[in-house]
C-alpha positions as a printed NumPy array, in Angstrom:
array([[  7.384,   4.128,  -6.098],
       [  8.297,   0.758,  -5.955],
       [  5.813,  -2.098,  -4.886],
       [  6.787,  -4.083,  -1.757],
       [  6.506,  -7.602,  -3.481],
       [  9.622,  -6.386,  -5.74 ],
       [ 11.464,  -5.738,  -2.73 ],
       [ 10.52 ,  -8.881,  -0.776],
       [ 11.719, -10.648,  -4.042],
       [ 15.056,  -8.752,  -4.405],
       [ 15.65 , -10.411,  -1.149],
       [ 16.437,  -6.563,   0.902],
       [ 13.64 ,  -7.231,   3.239],
       [ 15.252, -10.57 ,   4.155],
       [ 18.494,  -9.981,   5.732],
       [ 19.001, -10.271,   9.222],
       [ 20.482,  -6.746,   9.761],
       [ 17.489,  -5.115,   8.605],
       [ 14.737,  -6.446,  11.023],
       [ 14.308,  -2.623,  12.54 ],
       [ 13.541,  -1.274,   9.67 ],
       [ 10.877,  -4.261,   8.363],
       [  9.351,  -3.093,  11.714],
       [  9.124,   0.369,  11.022],
       [  7.788,  -0.232,   7.734],
       [  5.529,  -2.315,   9.003],
       [  4.202,   0.289,  11.476],
       [  4.067,   2.458,   8.707],
       [  1.381,  -0.055,   6.766],
       [ -0.619,  -0.422,   9.549],
       [ -1.019,   3.198,  10.866],
       [ -1.884,   3.833,   6.845],
       [ -4.609,   0.777,   7.476],
       [ -6.317,   2.159,  10.804],
       [ -6.508,   5.933,   8.96 ],
       [ -8.604,   3.973,   6.228],
       [-10.399,   2.361,   9.037],
       [-11.311,   5.626,  11.153],
       [-12.653,   7.187,   7.84 ],
       [-15.072,   3.934,   8.012],
       [-13.58 ,   1.975,   5.103],
       [-11.856,  -1.113,   4.793],
       [ -9.549,  -2.392,   1.803],
       [-10.44 ,  -5.619,   1.255],
       [ -7.364,  -6.483,  -0.722],
       [ -4.231,  -5.885,   1.247],
       [ -1.208,  -7.639,  -0.061],
       [  2.178,  -6.646,  -1.245],
       [  1.384,  -5.394,  -4.692],
       [ -0.961,  -3.191,  -3.007],
       [  1.753,  -1.517,  -1.376],
       [  3.624,   1.09 ,  -3.16 ],
       [  7.155,   2.138,  -1.565],
       [  8.779,   5.516,  -2.318],
       [ 12.206,   5.103,  -2.428],
       [ 13.583,   8.418,  -1.488],
       [ 12.534,   8.524,   1.921],
       [ 10.444,   4.926,   2.33 ],
       [  7.398,   6.229,   2.434],
       [  4.548,   3.79 ,   1.937],
       [  1.465,   3.989,   0.238],
       [ -1.618,   1.701,  -0.135],
       [ -3.034,   1.693,  -3.919],
       [ -5.978,  -0.14 ,  -5.208],
       [ -8.84 ,   0.839,  -3.747],
       [-11.239,  -1.705,  -6.215],
       [-12.803,  -3.731,  -2.859],
       [-12.921,  -0.774,  -0.986],
       [-16.132,  -0.93 ,   0.56 ],
       [-17.914,   0.956,   4.257],
       [-17.344,  -1.578,   8.048],
       [-19.41 ,  -4.387,   7.918],
       [-20.691,  -4.394,   4.286],
       [-20.967,  -7.752,   3.209],
       [-19.48 ,  -8.668,  -0.422],
       [-21.148,  -9.457,  -3.5  ],
       [-18.325, -12.189,  -4.038],
       [-14.803, -13.258,  -1.888],
       [-12.696,  -9.986,  -3.68 ],
       [ -8.874, -10.038,  -3.276],
       [ -6.623, -12.17 ,  -2.776],
       [ -7.156, -15.752,  -1.168],
       [ -3.613, -16.036,   0.508],
       [ -4.36 , -12.949,   1.964],
       [ -8.302, -13.639,   3.034],
       [ -9.066, -14.432,   6.567],
       [-11.281, -17.179,   7.475],
       [-13.826, -14.718,   8.823],
       [-13.56 , -13.032,   5.419],
       [-14.413, -16.242,   3.701],
       [-16.95 , -18.044,   5.968],
       [-19.272, -14.774,   5.78 ],
       [-17.858, -12.665,   2.941],
       [-18.273,  -9.172,   5.21 ],
       [-14.762,  -7.55 ,   4.85 ],
       [-13.905,  -5.493,   7.967],
       [-11.225,  -4.742,  10.215],
       [-10.334,  -7.903,  10.981],
       [ -9.678,  -8.755,   7.364],
       [ -7.394,  -5.984,   6.598],
       [ -5.287,  -6.759,   9.447],
       [ -5.471, -10.289,   9.068],
       [ -3.759,  -9.779,   5.361],
       [ -1.195,  -7.459,   6.872],
       [ -0.236, -10.158,   9.372],
       [  0.609, -12.243,   6.544],
       [  2.23 ,  -9.828,   4.932],
       [  4.42 ,  -9.402,   8.332],
       [  4.991, -12.927,   8.499],
       [  5.933, -12.997,   5.13 ],
       [  8.921, -10.069,   5.301],
       [ 10.156, -11.746,   8.438],
       [ 10.29 , -15.686,   7.75 ],
       [ 10.667, -15.332,   3.832],
       [  7.97 , -17.393,   3.213],
       [  3.831, -17.46 ,   3.766],
       [  2.625, -18.1  ,   7.16 ],
       [  0.468, -21.039,   5.201],
       [  0.584, -23.094,   2.174],
       [ -2.877, -22.386,  -0.469],
       [ -3.508, -25.225,  -2.901],
       [ -5.05 , -23.75 ,  -6.185],
       [ -7.35 , -26.705,  -5.476],
       [ -7.859, -25.976,  -1.966],
       [-11.785, -25.252,  -1.303],
       [-12.469, -22.102,   0.835],
       [-13.896, -24.42 ,   3.332],
       [-10.946, -26.069,   4.016],
       [ -8.793, -22.835,   3.606],
       [-10.845, -21.268,   6.287],
       [-10.289, -24.078,   8.229],
       [ -6.517, -25.146,   7.671],
       [ -5.021, -21.549,   8.379],
       [ -4.196, -21.843,  11.394],
       [ -2.282, -25.494,  11.171],
       [  1.169, -24.976,  11.304],
       [  1.584, -21.479,  11.99 ],
       [  1.991, -21.138,  15.763],
       [  5.209, -23.164,  15.959],
       [  7.962, -21.964,  18.447],
       [  9.299, -19.275,  15.767],
       [  6.345, -17.481,  15.304],
       [  5.78 , -17.586,  18.747],
       [  9.253, -16.203,  19.187],
       [  8.685, -13.68 ,  16.904],
       [  5.022, -12.503,  17.962],
       [  6.288, -11.898,  21.381],
       [  9.274,  -9.909,  19.859],
       [  7.176,  -7.786,  18.207],
       [  4.714,  -6.612,  20.633],
       [  7.499,  -5.738,  22.885],
       [  8.839,  -3.548,  19.682],
       [  5.842,  -1.329,  19.671]])
């Protein structure tokens, strides 16, 4: 398999003619996450480095189950990667379906626009991250993309 992060850094996922492939690939990621949720578990660390791609048929697999827990259980600490953490998880330390879906949304935005939806400064406190996560994200470009994505599925 090949890491999603490697595909992103190669630039292959950012060519205008592969938007349909991006949506299909993302749809498959969502289906994988949903299967885990239906089984009663949340991953709590969805990020490109934890998605492996089979180059022969482009199937994707979620890996690294270090932080997986049953839905609704409070974490002892803030497990996972800050760039993909939802503001809700940072505030409550409860990893749930919304936590994984937030992270998937960050991945989708990054896949489509070749940049993260917001910047995380290493000195930024968790509270600042949680409060500022939406700043600048919902611009015209994002809204147009979101509408197109919703029409696709």
